[in-house]
Amino acid sequence: MSLEMLEQLEAKVQMAVDTISLLQMEVEELKEKNENLANLAQELRADRESLVQDNEKLRHDHQAWQERVRALLGKMDTVE
C-alpha cells in the first residue's frame, strides 16, 4: 500500500470521525429539544385541565345565578 493511499484513507477516516461527532452533537441537541417540548406539552396539558375545571365551575355558577334570578322573578310575579 502506498503512502498516498494511506493518506487518502486517513483523510476519509478523519472525515468519517468528524461527521460522526457532528451527528452525535446534533442528536444531543435534538434530545434536549425533545425534552423541552415534552415538558412544554405537560405544562399545556396541566393548563388545559385547569381551564376545563375553571370553565365547569363558571358554568355551574352561571346556572346557579340563573336559578336565583328565576326564583326572584317568580316571587315578583306572586307579589303583583
CSV table of N, CA, C and O in Angstrom, one decimal, residues 3-5 7-8 24 30 43 45 50 52-53 61 63 70:
chain,number,residue,atom,x,y,z
A,3,LEU,N,2.0,5.3,0.2
A,3,LEU,CA,1.9,6.3,1.2
A,3,LEU,C,0.7,7.2,0.8
A,3,LEU,O,-0.1,7.7,1.7
A,4,GLU,N,0.5,7.5,-0.4
A,4,GLU,CA,-0.6,8.3,-0.9
A,4,GLU,C,-1.9,7.7,-0.6
A,4,GLU,O,-2.9,8.3,-0.1
A,5,MET,N,-2.1,6.3,-0.8
A,5,MET,CA,-3.3,5.6,-0.4
A,5,MET,C,-3.6,5.7,1.1
A,5,MET,O,-4.7,5.8,1.5
A,7,GLU,N,-2.6,8.1,3.1
A,7,GLU,CA,-3.1,9.4,3.4
A,7,GLU,C,-4.5,9.6,3.0
A,7,GLU,O,-5.3,10.3,3.7
A,8,GLN,N,-4.9,9.1,1.8
A,8,GLN,CA,-6.3,9.2,1.4
A,8,GLN,C,-7.2,8.5,2.4
A,8,GLN,O,-8.3,9.0,2.8
A,24,GLN,N,-23.5,13.2,16.5
A,24,GLN,CA,-23.7,13.0,17.9
A,24,GLN,C,-24.1,14.3,18.6
A,24,GLN,O,-25.0,14.3,19.4
A,30,LEU,N,-31.1,17.5,19.6
A,30,LEU,CA,-32.5,17.0,19.3
A,30,LEU,C,-33.1,16.4,20.6
A,30,LEU,O,-34.3,16.6,20.9
A,43,GLU,N,-46.9,20.9,30.6
A,43,GLU,CA,-47.4,22.1,31.2
A,43,GLU,C,-48.7,22.6,30.5
A,43,GLU,O,-49.7,23.0,31.1
A,45,ARG,N,-50.9,20.6,29.0
A,45,ARG,CA,-52.0,19.7,29.4
A,45,ARG,C,-52.5,20.1,30.8
A,45,ARG,O,-53.7,20.1,31.1
A,50,SER,N,-56.7,22.8,34.0
A,50,SER,CA,-57.1,23.8,34.9
A,50,SER,C,-58.2,24.7,34.3
A,50,SER,O,-59.2,25.1,34.9
A,52,VAL,N,-60.3,23.7,31.9
A,52,VAL,CA,-61.6,22.9,31.9
A,52,VAL,C,-62.3,23.0,33.2
A,52,VAL,O,-63.5,23.2,33.3
A,53,GLN,N,-61.5,22.9,34.3
A,53,GLN,CA,-62.1,22.9,35.6
A,53,GLN,C,-62.7,24.3,35.9
A,53,GLN,O,-63.8,24.4,36.4
A,61,ASP,N,-71.7,28.1,38.3
A,61,ASP,CA,-72.0,29.4,38.9
A,61,ASP,C,-73.1,30.1,38.1
A,61,ASP,O,-74.1,30.7,38.6
A,63,GLN,N,-75.3,28.8,36.1
A,63,GLN,CA,-76.6,28.1,36.2
A,63,GLN,C,-77.2,28.4,37.6
A,63,GLN,O,-78.4,28.7,37.7
A,70,ARG,N,-84.5,33.4,38.4
A,70,ARG,CA,-85.8,32.9,38.1
A,70,ARG,C,-86.6,32.8,39.4
A,70,ARG,O,-87.8,33.2,39.4
